[in-house]
């Protein structure tokens, strides 16, 4: 199933700093894959605040439900345990038992309270998770814990991602440095799975837990919730963040910290789009002039999700008529005669029609690039939004119309 | 651009009855295409009530806006004038002038009041409609009007439809027959057009106009608004219906008439899906047991629009995990443990997991058929809905990622 690396992949995996207060281990447990790591453990020192944002799917998986129940204000030692190969989603009561077995085993191996063990699973759905294979590896995982293991963890959580995803920032607070580093997986596919996104972010800053939870949710709305590959929502999407406090620097309420965290999250979100199934172009949809921010977001997401817009981009066709269509169907207030559309710097349409200055030749040349910006100004108000997506290509069909096995 | 006829096309165009009070003509005006008819005129006798349902797109085309303004209670003579090849959408003030020029020319040629001339245009968007080519043909169209011209009209309104679409019913009211006949076009594509749907329905029954308008809207919600090919909404979607009254039989409030009309509309709606771009399978999504009808509809449309569900069907993969995903993302109330999923008669999932009786082999055999029924019962209430869609194949990408020209 492993395809070629996405043409939009970064040149190399970034150098991620060690984060004081976290150790990582990853191993091959044979959950589904052969010859690769598929389980990772992160151990968080005492003092760590843990926050999380999860899929809103009403059929979300057993591990997601368990994490949701555990997120809270405690700061005792904690652990993240993630497996790939099986998502433990739609597995009935057996799914909940698997989560409980894994949490108990992590607790036994590490001495961490079960209530502070957060698990995620990604991969095939509807098949019982062979949790005993994970349980059997926990002593080895615990023995292998190492502060430098974050890149290995990024690789262990991949499903059909074509590259591992990581990002990091250093922020100075009152003259002292704190570090933020994160990893992600998505939008790879293991049929019959869907494009699950998992994200884990770590910082050595200290942070109030309820405010970290609020910050994470707010930034998620501007980053991970602004990307789309195919409009389908996973039953397993999970973002977990730990602030270990090991640096001794409190980042609660610090704007530079929030900005650094947002850069890490946006970088990871963009990498997920760059690994979108079959993607050959990275597309930014910028909407301005909407009657409200909600309207701007509707237009941005309607455009980013439109199969007709996405296939036109795959065909390198500056097909602005399809952008007009997407604006029209979005449900946002729009006025044909105030709308303007740009492809990159090229003004395509204004005053209800194609611009007199428009050159199809220039626009077609622009569409041959790998990074496409489509800007829509609605001319009505101050509402703005951005969405990121990729093109819709034959390879998306290849990947997703392939029979599972 | 003309591809092979859809494998889901009916064996033949149906025999459509003449409808007393309507005459049709179609001709080649050379709007965009060569060697084919591209303009049709329908002349409605005095006494005709006209009703219409239109796209809700905020960027809807000039002819749509003109029709919306004209729909009303009058019953004087009327005309429908439709061209293919150019949609006159997003053409600024010039688009409105083109509509006015065409309406004036129809009025001159036929003696029908301009306020009773309803026009539609379908095809390329953003290019000025060469209305003079249509205007030049109006005397010839008027001279060619003939009660038997409905099939010709069905052909003249095609864009890249792979087959013309027609349907008819006869209904007996108080021992007297009335006839209903309709034609449609969609979801063919002329880049940079979108999958515009145009529908024209005629009956010789008499019908109160405001109640016909209400009936048409109500049935549209159960037919045309329950189909989807790619979730994109056209700027030009138009459904016009004329009740000429020439039979002398009043159908206002008659349930048999409403049922006959619904059969015609459902038949045409299904034909549009059967001509969906790249379609190789006709898919019915049946939702029952939802907490409300609104919720049932959300689940049906979320499933019918899901690229992951549609690519799985293209791959003949009974990938019920993707149906669970679509239920979860729909926004409808759902409970994993009450959900059941059937592919045809095969119970796939129940009680939060795959059914003990499920046979992957049987389900895979079922998916090889051309007509697929996916039934989802939410186990919560009495809400029901049905949606119809097609699979998502390489040919959809071929058609839509092709550069215009």
JSON list of N, CA and C in Angstrom, two decimals, chain A residues 295-363:
[
{"chain": "A", "resi": 295, "resn": "UNK", "atom": "N", "xyz": [-19.36, 33.59, 7.88]},
{"chain": "A", "resi": 295, "resn": "UNK", "atom": "CA", "xyz": [-19.57, 33.55, 6.43]},
{"chain": "A", "resi": 295, "resn": "UNK", "atom": "C", "xyz": [-18.25, 33.31, 5.69]},
{"chain": "A", "resi": 296, "resn": "UNK", "atom": "N", "xyz": [-17.20, 33.98, 6.15]},
{"chain": "A", "resi": 296, "resn": "UNK", "atom": "CA", "xyz": [-15.90, 33.82, 5.49]},
{"chain": "A", "resi": 296, "resn": "UNK", "atom": "C", "xyz": [-15.46, 32.37, 5.54]},
{"chain": "A", "resi": 297, "resn": "UNK", "atom": "N", "xyz": [-15.65, 31.76, 6.70]},
{"chain": "A", "resi": 297, "resn": "UNK", "atom": "CA", "xyz": [-15.26, 30.37, 6.89]},
{"chain": "A", "resi": 297, "resn": "UNK", "atom": "C", "xyz": [-16.11, 29.44, 6.00]},
{"chain": "A", "resi": 298, "resn": "UNK", "atom": "N", "xyz": [-17.40, 29.75, 5.88]},
{"chain": "A", "resi": 298, "resn": "UNK", "atom": "CA", "xyz": [-18.27, 28.93, 5.01]},
{"chain": "A", "resi": 298, "resn": "UNK", "atom": "C", "xyz": [-17.76, 28.95, 3.57]},
{"chain": "A", "resi": 299, "resn": "UNK", "atom": "N", "xyz": [-17.41, 30.15, 3.10]},
{"chain": "A", "resi": 299, "resn": "UNK", "atom": "CA", "xyz": [-16.93, 30.27, 1.71]},
{"chain": "A", "resi": 299, "resn": "UNK", "atom": "C", "xyz": [-15.60, 29.54, 1.55]},
{"chain": "A", "resi": 300, "resn": "UNK", "atom": "N", "xyz": [-14.70, 29.73, 2.54]},
{"chain": "A", "resi": 300, "resn": "UNK", "atom": "CA", "xyz": [-13.37, 29.10, 2.45]},
{"chain": "A", "resi": 300, "resn": "UNK", "atom": "C", "xyz": [-13.50, 27.58, 2.43]},
{"chain": "A", "resi": 301, "resn": "UNK", "atom": "N", "xyz": [-14.32, 27.03, 3.32]},
{"chain": "A", "resi": 301, "resn": "UNK", "atom": "CA", "xyz": [-14.44, 25.58, 3.38]},
{"chain": "A", "resi": 301, "resn": "UNK", "atom": "C", "xyz": [-15.24, 25.02, 2.21]},
{"chain": "A", "resi": 302, "resn": "UNK", "atom": "N", "xyz": [-16.27, 25.74, 1.74]},
{"chain": "A", "resi": 302, "resn": "UNK", "atom": "CA", "xyz": [-17.03, 25.27, 0.58]},
{"chain": "A", "resi": 302, "resn": "UNK", "atom": "C", "xyz": [-16.13, 25.19, -0.65]},
{"chain": "A", "resi": 303, "resn": "UNK", "atom": "N", "xyz": [-15.24, 26.17, -0.78]},
{"chain": "A", "resi": 303, "resn": "UNK", "atom": "CA", "xyz": [-14.31, 26.18, -1.92]},
{"chain": "A", "resi": 303, "resn": "UNK", "atom": "C", "xyz": [-13.27, 25.07, -1.75]},
{"chain": "A", "resi": 304, "resn": "UNK", "atom": "N", "xyz": [-12.72, 24.97, -0.54]},
{"chain": "A", "resi": 304, "resn": "UNK", "atom": "CA", "xyz": [-11.67, 23.97, -0.29]},
{"chain": "A", "resi": 304, "resn": "UNK", "atom": "C", "xyz": [-12.20, 22.55, -0.41]},
{"chain": "A", "resi": 305, "resn": "UNK", "atom": "N", "xyz": [-13.48, 22.35, -0.17]},
{"chain": "A", "resi": 305, "resn": "UNK", "atom": "CA", "xyz": [-14.06, 21.00, -0.23]},
{"chain": "A", "resi": 305, "resn": "UNK", "atom": "C", "xyz": [-14.69, 20.69, -1.58]},
{"chain": "A", "resi": 306, "resn": "UNK", "atom": "N", "xyz": [-14.78, 21.64, -2.48]},
{"chain": "A", "resi": 306, "resn": "UNK", "atom": "CA", "xyz": [-15.49, 21.40, -3.73]},
{"chain": "A", "resi": 306, "resn": "UNK", "atom": "C", "xyz": [-14.73, 20.46, -4.66]},
{"chain": "A", "resi": 307, "resn": "UNK", "atom": "N", "xyz": [-15.30, 19.31, -4.99]},
{"chain": "A", "resi": 307, "resn": "UNK", "atom": "CA", "xyz": [-14.62, 18.42, -5.93]},
{"chain": "A", "resi": 307, "resn": "UNK", "atom": "C", "xyz": [-14.37, 19.08, -7.28]},
{"chain": "A", "resi": 308, "resn": "UNK", "atom": "N", "xyz": [-15.26, 19.98, -7.69]},
{"chain": "A", "resi": 308, "resn": "UNK", "atom": "CA", "xyz": [-15.06, 20.62, -8.99]},
{"chain": "A", "resi": 308, "resn": "UNK", "atom": "C", "xyz": [-13.90, 21.63, -8.95]},
{"chain": "A", "resi": 309, "resn": "UNK", "atom": "N", "xyz": [-13.76, 22.34, -7.84]},
{"chain": "A", "resi": 309, "resn": "UNK", "atom": "CA", "xyz": [-12.60, 23.24, -7.70]},
{"chain": "A", "resi": 309, "resn": "UNK", "atom": "C", "xyz": [-11.32, 22.41, -7.63]},
{"chain": "A", "resi": 310, "resn": "UNK", "atom": "N", "xyz": [-11.35, 21.32, -6.86]},
{"chain": "A", "resi": 310, "resn": "UNK", "atom": "CA", "xyz": [-10.15, 20.53, -6.63]},
{"chain": "A", "resi": 310, "resn": "UNK", "atom": "C", "xyz": [-9.70, 19.77, -7.88]},
{"chain": "A", "resi": 311, "resn": "UNK", "atom": "N", "xyz": [-10.67, 19.32, -8.69]},
{"chain": "A", "resi": 311, "resn": "UNK", "atom": "CA", "xyz": [-10.27, 18.65, -9.93]},
{"chain": "A", "resi": 311, "resn": "UNK", "atom": "C", "xyz": [-9.74, 19.67, -10.94]},
{"chain": "A", "resi": 312, "resn": "UNK", "atom": "N", "xyz": [-10.32, 20.88, -10.95]},
{"chain": "A", "resi": 312, "resn": "UNK", "atom": "CA", "xyz": [-9.81, 21.92, -11.85]},
{"chain": "A", "resi": 312, "resn": "UNK", "atom": "C", "xyz": [-8.35, 22.23, -11.53]},
{"chain": "A", "resi": 313, "resn": "UNK", "atom": "N", "xyz": [-8.04, 22.31, -10.22]},
{"chain": "A", "resi": 313, "resn": "UNK", "atom": "CA", "xyz": [-6.66, 22.59, -9.82]},
{"chain": "A", "resi": 313, "resn": "UNK", "atom": "C", "xyz": [-5.75, 21.44, -10.25]},
{"chain": "A", "resi": 314, "resn": "UNK", "atom": "N", "xyz": [-6.22, 20.21, -10.09]},
{"chain": "A", "resi": 314, "resn": "UNK", "atom": "CA", "xyz": [-5.45, 19.06, -10.57]},
{"chain": "A", "resi": 314, "resn": "UNK", "atom": "C", "xyz": [-5.17, 19.19, -12.06]},
{"chain": "A", "resi": 315, "resn": "UNK", "atom": "N", "xyz": [-6.14, 19.73, -12.80]},
{"chain": "A", "resi": 315, "resn": "UNK", "atom": "CA", "xyz": [-6.00, 19.89, -14.25]},
{"chain": "A", "resi": 315, "resn": "UNK", "atom": "C", "xyz": [-5.28, 21.18, -14.65]},
{"chain": "A", "resi": 316, "resn": "UNK", "atom": "N", "xyz": [-4.78, 21.91, -13.64]},
{"chain": "A", "resi": 316, "resn": "UNK", "atom": "CA", "xyz": [-4.04, 23.17, -13.86]},
{"chain": "A", "resi": 316, "resn": "UNK", "atom": "C", "xyz": [-4.87, 24.17, -14.67]},
{"chain": "A", "resi": 317, "resn": "UNK", "atom": "N", "xyz": [-6.18, 24.15, -14.39]},
{"chain": "A", "resi": 317, "resn": "UNK", "atom": "CA", "xyz": [-7.14, 24.98, -15.11]},
{"chain": "A", "resi": 317, "resn": "UNK", "atom": "C", "xyz": [-7.56, 26.14, -14.21]},
{"chain": "A", "resi": 318, "resn": "UNK", "atom": "N", "xyz": [-7.31, 27.39, -14.59]},
{"chain": "A", "resi": 318, "resn": "UNK", "atom": "CA", "xyz": [-7.72, 28.53, -13.76]},
{"chain": "A", "resi": 318, "resn": "UNK", "atom": "C", "xyz": [-9.23, 28.74, -13.88]},
{"chain": "A", "resi": 319, "resn": "UNK", "atom": "N", "xyz": [-9.97, 27.75, -13.39]},
{"chain": "A", "resi": 319, "resn": "UNK", "atom": "CA", "xyz": [-11.40, 27.68, -13.64]},
{"chain": "A", "resi": 319, "resn": "UNK", "atom": "C", "xyz": [-12.17, 28.48, -12.60]},
{"chain": "A", "resi": 320, "resn": "UNK", "atom": "N", "xyz": [-12.16, 29.78, -12.75]},
{"chain": "A", "resi": 320, "resn": "UNK", "atom": "CA", "xyz": [-12.75, 30.66, -11.74]},
{"chain": "A", "resi": 320, "resn": "UNK", "atom": "C", "xyz": [-14.25, 30.50, -11.66]},
{"chain": "A", "resi": 321, "resn": "UNK", "atom": "N", "xyz": [-14.90, 30.01, -12.73]},
{"chain": "A", "resi": 321, "resn": "UNK", "atom": "CA", "xyz": [-16.35, 29.77, -12.69]},
{"chain": "A", "resi": 321, "resn": "UNK", "atom": "C", "xyz": [-16.71, 28.81, -11.56]},
{"chain": "A", "resi": 322, "resn": "UNK", "atom": "N", "xyz": [-15.84, 27.84, -11.31]},
{"chain": "A", "resi": 322, "resn": "UNK", "atom": "CA", "xyz": [-16.12, 26.89, -10.23]},
{"chain": "A", "resi": 322, "resn": "UNK", "atom": "C", "xyz": [-15.96, 27.55, -8.86]},
{"chain": "A", "resi": 323, "resn": "UNK", "atom": "N", "xyz": [-15.11, 28.56, -8.76]},
{"chain": "A", "resi": 323, "resn": "UNK", "atom": "CA", "xyz": [-14.99, 29.31, -7.51]},
{"chain": "A", "resi": 323, "resn": "UNK", "atom": "C", "xyz": [-16.28, 30.11, -7.27]},
{"chain": "A", "resi": 324, "resn": "UNK", "atom": "N", "xyz": [-16.79, 30.72, -8.33]},
{"chain": "A", "resi": 324, "resn": "UNK", "atom": "CA", "xyz": [-18.07, 31.43, -8.24]},
{"chain": "A", "resi": 324, "resn": "UNK", "atom": "C", "xyz": [-19.16, 30.46, -7.76]},
{"chain": "A", "resi": 325, "resn": "UNK", "atom": "N", "xyz": [-19.17, 29.27, -8.33]},
{"chain": "A", "resi": 325, "resn": "UNK", "atom": "CA", "xyz": [-20.14, 28.25, -7.92]},
{"chain": "A", "resi": 325, "resn": "UNK", "atom": "C", "xyz": [-20.00, 27.94, -6.44]},
{"chain": "A", "resi": 326, "resn": "UNK", "atom": "N", "xyz": [-18.76, 27.74, -5.98]},
{"chain": "A", "resi": 326, "resn": "UNK", "atom": "CA", "xyz": [-18.54, 27.37, -4.57]},
{"chain": "A", "resi": 326, "resn": "UNK", "atom": "C", "xyz": [-18.98, 28.50, -3.64]},
{"chain": "A", "resi": 327, "resn": "UNK", "atom": "N", "xyz": [-18.70, 29.74, -4.01]},
{"chain": "A", "resi": 327, "resn": "UNK", "atom": "CA", "xyz": [-19.18, 30.88, -3.21]},
{"chain": "A", "resi": 327, "resn": "UNK", "atom": "C", "xyz": [-20.70, 30.81, -3.14]},
{"chain": "A", "resi": 328, "resn": "UNK", "atom": "N", "xyz": [-21.33, 30.58, -4.28]},
{"chain": "A", "resi": 328, "resn": "UNK", "atom": "CA", "xyz": [-22.78, 30.57, -4.35]},
{"chain": "A", "resi": 328, "resn": "UNK", "atom": "C", "xyz": [-23.43, 29.50, -3.52]},
{"chain": "A", "resi": 329, "resn": "UNK", "atom": "N", "xyz": [-22.79, 28.33, -3.43]},
{"chain": "A", "resi": 329, "resn": "UNK", "atom": "CA", "xyz": [-23.42, 27.23, -2.70]},
{"chain": "A", "resi": 329, "resn": "UNK", "atom": "C", "xyz": [-23.09, 27.25, -1.22]},
{"chain": "A", "resi": 330, "resn": "UNK", "atom": "N", "xyz": [-22.18, 28.12, -0.79]},
{"chain": "A", "resi": 330, "resn": "UNK", "atom": "CA", "xyz": [-21.66, 28.06, 0.57]},
{"chain": "A", "resi": 330, "resn": "UNK", "atom": "C", "xyz": [-22.69, 28.38, 1.63]},
{"chain": "A", "resi": 331, "resn": "UNK", "atom": "N", "xyz": [-23.74, 29.11, 1.23]},
{"chain": "A", "resi": 331, "resn": "UNK", "atom": "CA", "xyz": [-24.72, 29.55, 2.23]},
{"chain": "A", "resi": 331, "resn": "UNK", "atom": "C", "xyz": [-24.37, 30.91, 2.81]},
{"chain": "A", "resi": 332, "resn": "UNK", "atom": "N", "xyz": [-23.20, 31.43, 2.47]},
{"chain": "A", "resi": 332, "resn": "UNK", "atom": "CA", "xyz": [-22.82, 32.76, 2.96]},
{"chain": "A", "resi": 332, "resn": "UNK", "atom": "C", "xyz": [-23.48, 33.84, 2.11]},
{"chain": "A", "resi": 333, "resn": "UNK", "atom": "N", "xyz": [-23.67, 35.00, 2.74]},
{"chain": "A", "resi": 333, "resn": "UNK", "atom": "CA", "xyz": [-24.19, 36.15, 1.99]},
{"chain": "A", "resi": 333, "resn": "UNK", "atom": "C", "xyz": [-23.16, 36.53, 0.91]},
{"chain": "A", "resi": 334, "resn": "UNK", "atom": "N", "xyz": [-23.63, 36.71, -0.32]},
{"chain": "A", "resi": 334, "resn": "UNK", "atom": "CA", "xyz": [-22.72, 37.07, -1.40]},
{"chain": "A", "resi": 334, "resn": "UNK", "atom": "C", "xyz": [-23.48, 37.88, -2.42]},
{"chain": "A", "resi": 335, "resn": "UNK", "atom": "N", "xyz": [-22.76, 38.77, -3.10]},
{"chain": "A", "resi": 335, "resn": "UNK", "atom": "CA", "xyz": [-23.37, 39.61, -4.13]},
{"chain": "A", "resi": 335, "resn": "UNK", "atom": "C", "xyz": [-22.46, 39.49, -5.35]},
{"chain": "A", "resi": 336, "resn": "UNK", "atom": "N", "xyz": [-23.01, 38.95, -6.41]},
{"chain": "A", "resi": 336, "resn": "UNK", "atom": "CA", "xyz": [-22.22, 38.70, -7.61]},
{"chain": "A", "resi": 336, "resn": "UNK", "atom": "C", "xyz": [-21.43, 39.93, -8.02]},
{"chain": "A", "resi": 337, "resn": "UNK", "atom": "N", "xyz": [-22.03, 41.10, -7.92]},
{"chain": "A", "resi": 337, "resn": "UNK", "atom": "CA", "xyz": [-21.40, 42.30, -8.44]},
{"chain": "A", "resi": 337, "resn": "UNK", "atom": "C", "xyz": [-20.34, 42.90, -7.53]},
{"chain": "A", "resi": 338, "resn": "UNK", "atom": "N", "xyz": [-20.21, 42.38, -6.30]},
{"chain": "A", "resi": 338, "resn": "UNK", "atom": "CA", "xyz": [-19.17, 42.89, -5.39]},
{"chain": "A", "resi": 338, "resn": "UNK", "atom": "C", "xyz": [-18.02, 41.90, -5.23]},
{"chain": "A", "resi": 339, "resn": "UNK", "atom": "N", "xyz": [-18.21, 40.71, -5.77]},
{"chain": "A", "resi": 339, "resn": "UNK", "atom": "CA", "xyz": [-17.26, 39.62, -5.61]},
{"chain": "A", "resi": 339, "resn": "UNK", "atom": "C", "xyz": [-16.02, 39.87, -6.45]},
{"chain": "A", "resi": 340, "resn": "UNK", "atom": "N", "xyz": [-14.83, 39.62, -5.88]},
{"chain": "A", "resi": 340, "resn": "UNK", "atom": "CA", "xyz": [-13.65, 39.57, -6.75]},
{"chain": "A", "resi": 340, "resn": "UNK", "atom": "C", "xyz": [-12.86, 38.31, -6.43]},
{"chain": "A", "resi": 341, "resn": "UNK", "atom": "N", "xyz": [-12.18, 37.79, -7.43]},
{"chain": "A", "resi": 341, "resn": "UNK", "atom": "CA", "xyz": [-11.45, 36.53, -7.32]},
{"chain": "A", "resi": 341, "resn": "UNK", "atom": "C", "xyz": [-10.05, 36.73, -7.89]},
{"chain": "A", "resi": 342, "resn": "UNK", "atom": "N", "xyz": [-9.04, 36.30, -7.12]},
{"chain": "A", "resi": 342, "resn": "UNK", "atom": "CA", "xyz": [-7.66, 36.33, -7.60]},
{"chain": "A", "resi": 342, "resn": "UNK", "atom": "C", "xyz": [-7.05, 34.94, -7.54]},
{"chain": "A", "resi": 343, "resn": "UNK", "atom": "N", "xyz": [-6.27, 34.60, -8.57]},
{"chain": "A", "resi": 343, "resn": "UNK", "atom": "CA", "xyz": [-5.42, 33.40, -8.52]},
{"chain": "A", "resi": 343, "resn": "UNK", "atom": "C", "xyz": [-4.00, 33.94, -8.37]},
{"chain": "A", "resi": 344, "resn": "UNK", "atom": "N", "xyz": [-3.39, 33.76, -7.19]},
{"chain": "A", "resi": 344, "resn": "UNK", "atom": "CA", "xyz": [-2.11, 34.40, -6.92]},
{"chain": "A", "resi": 344, "resn": "UNK", "atom": "C", "xyz": [-2.31, 35.90, -7.00]},
{"chain": "A", "resi": 345, "resn": "UNK", "atom": "N", "xyz": [-1.46, 36.59, -7.77]},
{"chain": "A", "resi": 345, "resn": "UNK", "atom": "CA", "xyz": [-1.60, 38.04, -7.92]},
{"chain": "A", "resi": 345, "resn": "UNK", "atom": "C", "xyz": [-2.50, 38.41, -9.09]},
{"chain": "A", "resi": 346, "resn": "UNK", "atom": "N", "xyz": [-3.05, 37.44, -9.76]},
{"chain": "A", "resi": 346, "resn": "UNK", "atom": "CA", "xyz": [-3.81, 37.71, -10.98]},
{"chain": "A", "resi": 346, "resn": "UNK", "atom": "C", "xyz": [-5.28, 37.97, -10.66]},
{"chain": "A", "resi": 347, "resn": "UNK", "atom": "N", "xyz": [-5.75, 39.17, -10.95]},
{"chain": "A", "resi": 347, "resn": "UNK", "atom": "CA", "xyz": [-7.16, 39.50, -10.74]},
{"chain": "A", "resi": 347, "resn": "UNK", "atom": "C", "xyz": [-7.97, 38.82, -11.84]},
{"chain": "A", "resi": 348, "resn": "UNK", "atom": "N", "xyz": [-8.84, 37.93, -11.44]},
{"chain": "A", "resi": 348, "resn": "UNK", "atom": "CA", "xyz": [-9.57, 37.12, -12.42]},
{"chain": "A", "resi": 348, "resn": "UNK", "atom": "C", "xyz": [-10.95, 37.70, -12.68]},
{"chain": "A", "resi": 349, "resn": "UNK", "atom": "N", "xyz": [-11.67, 37.96, -11.62]},
{"chain": "A", "resi": 349, "resn": "UNK", "atom": "CA", "xyz": [-13.06, 38.40, -11.78]},
{"chain": "A", "resi": 349, "resn": "UNK", "atom": "C", "xyz": [-13.36, 39.52, -10.81]},
{"chain": "A", "resi": 350, "resn": "UNK", "atom": "N", "xyz": [-14.17, 40.47, -11.26]},
{"chain": "A", "resi": 350, "resn": "UNK", "atom": "CA", "xyz": [-14.62, 41.58, -10.41]},
{"chain": "A", "resi": 350, "resn": "UNK", "atom": "C", "xyz": [-15.87, 42.17, -11.05]},
{"chain": "A", "resi": 351, "resn": "UNK", "atom": "N", "xyz": [-16.64, 42.90, -10.27]},
{"chain": "A", "resi": 351, "resn": "UNK", "atom": "CA", "xyz": [-17.85, 43.56, -10.78]},
{"chain": "A", "resi": 351, "resn": "UNK", "atom": "C", "xyz": [-18.78, 42.59, -11.51]},
{"chain": "A", "resi": 352, "resn": "UNK", "atom": "N", "xyz": [-18.86, 41.36, -10.99]},
{"chain": "A", "resi": 352, "resn": "UNK", "atom": "CA", "xyz": [-19.82, 40.41, -11.55]},
{"chain": "A", "resi": 352, "resn": "UNK", "atom": "C", "xyz": [-19.41, 39.78, -12.85]},
{"chain": "A", "resi": 353, "resn": "UNK", "atom": "N", "xyz": [-18.16, 39.95, -13.25]},
{"chain": "A", "resi": 353, "resn": "UNK", "atom": "CA", "xyz": [-17.73, 39.35, -14.52]},
{"chain": "A", "resi": 353, "resn": "UNK", "atom": "C", "xyz": [-16.22, 39.19, -14.50]},
{"chain": "A", "resi": 354, "resn": "UNK", "atom": "N", "xyz": [-15.72, 38.53, -15.54]},
{"chain": "A", "resi": 354, "resn": "UNK", "atom": "CA", "xyz": [-14.28, 38.38, -15.67]},
{"chain": "A", "resi": 354, "resn": "UNK", "atom": "C", "xyz": [-13.65, 39.77, -15.79]},
{"chain": "A", "resi": 355, "resn": "UNK", "atom": "N", "xyz": [-12.48, 39.95, -15.17]},
{"chain": "A", "resi": 355, "resn": "UNK", "atom": "CA", "xyz": [-11.83, 41.25, -15.18]},
{"chain": "A", "resi": 355, "resn": "UNK", "atom": "C", "xyz": [-11.32, 41.61, -16.58]},
{"chain": "A", "resi": 356, "resn": "UNK", "atom": "N", "xyz": [-11.42, 42.89, -16.96]},
{"chain": "A", "resi": 356, "resn": "UNK", "atom": "CA", "xyz": [-10.91, 43.29, -18.28]},
{"chain": "A", "resi": 356, "resn": "UNK", "atom": "C", "xyz": [-9.41, 43.02, -18.42]},
{"chain": "A", "resi": 357, "resn": "UNK", "atom": "N", "xyz": [-8.69, 43.02, -17.27]},
{"chain": "A", "resi": 357, "resn": "UNK", "atom": "CA", "xyz": [-7.23, 42.83, -17.33]},
{"chain": "A", "resi": 357, "resn": "UNK", "atom": "C", "xyz": [-6.85, 41.35, -17.34]},
{"chain": "A", "resi": 358, "resn": "UNK", "atom": "N", "xyz": [-7.84, 40.46, -17.25]},
{"chain": "A", "resi": 358, "resn": "UNK", "atom": "CA", "xyz": [-7.53, 39.04, -17.07]},
{"chain": "A", "resi": 358, "resn": "UNK", "atom": "C", "xyz": [-6.86, 38.43, -18.29]},
{"chain": "A", "resi": 359, "resn": "UNK", "atom": "N", "xyz": [-5.78, 37.72, -18.04]},
{"chain": "A", "resi": 359, "resn": "UNK", "atom": "CA", "xyz": [-5.10, 37.01, -19.11]},
{"chain": "A", "resi": 359, "resn": "UNK", "atom": "C", "xyz": [-5.14, 35.52, -18.79]},
{"chain": "A", "resi": 360, "resn": "UNK", "atom": "N", "xyz": [-5.88, 34.78, -19.59]},
{"chain": "A", "resi": 360, "resn": "UNK", "atom": "CA", "xyz": [-6.01, 33.33, -19.39]},
{"chain": "A", "resi": 360, "resn": "UNK", "atom": "C", "xyz": [-4.63, 32.66, -19.45]},
{"chain": "A", "resi": 361, "resn": "UNK", "atom": "N", "xyz": [-3.78, 33.18, -20.33]},
{"chain": "A", "resi": 361, "resn": "UNK", "atom": "CA", "xyz": [-2.45, 32.60, -20.50]},
{"chain": "A", "resi": 361, "resn": "UNK", "atom": "C", "xyz": [-1.63, 32.71, -19.21]},
{"chain": "A", "resi": 362, "resn": "UNK", "atom": "N", "xyz": [-1.67, 33.93, -18.60]},
{"chain": "A", "resi": 362, "resn": "UNK", "atom": "CA", "xyz": [-0.94, 34.12, -17.34]},
{"chain": "A", "resi": 362, "resn": "UNK", "atom": "C", "xyz": [-1.50, 33.25, -16.23]},
{"chain": "A", "resi": 363, "resn": "UNK", "atom": "N", "xyz": [-2.84, 33.19, -16.19]},
{"chain": "A", "resi": 363, "resn": "UNK", "atom": "CA", "xyz": [-3.47, 32.39, -15.13]},
{"chain": "A", "resi": 363, "resn": "UNK", "atom": "C", "xyz": [-3.13, 30.91, -15.31]}
]
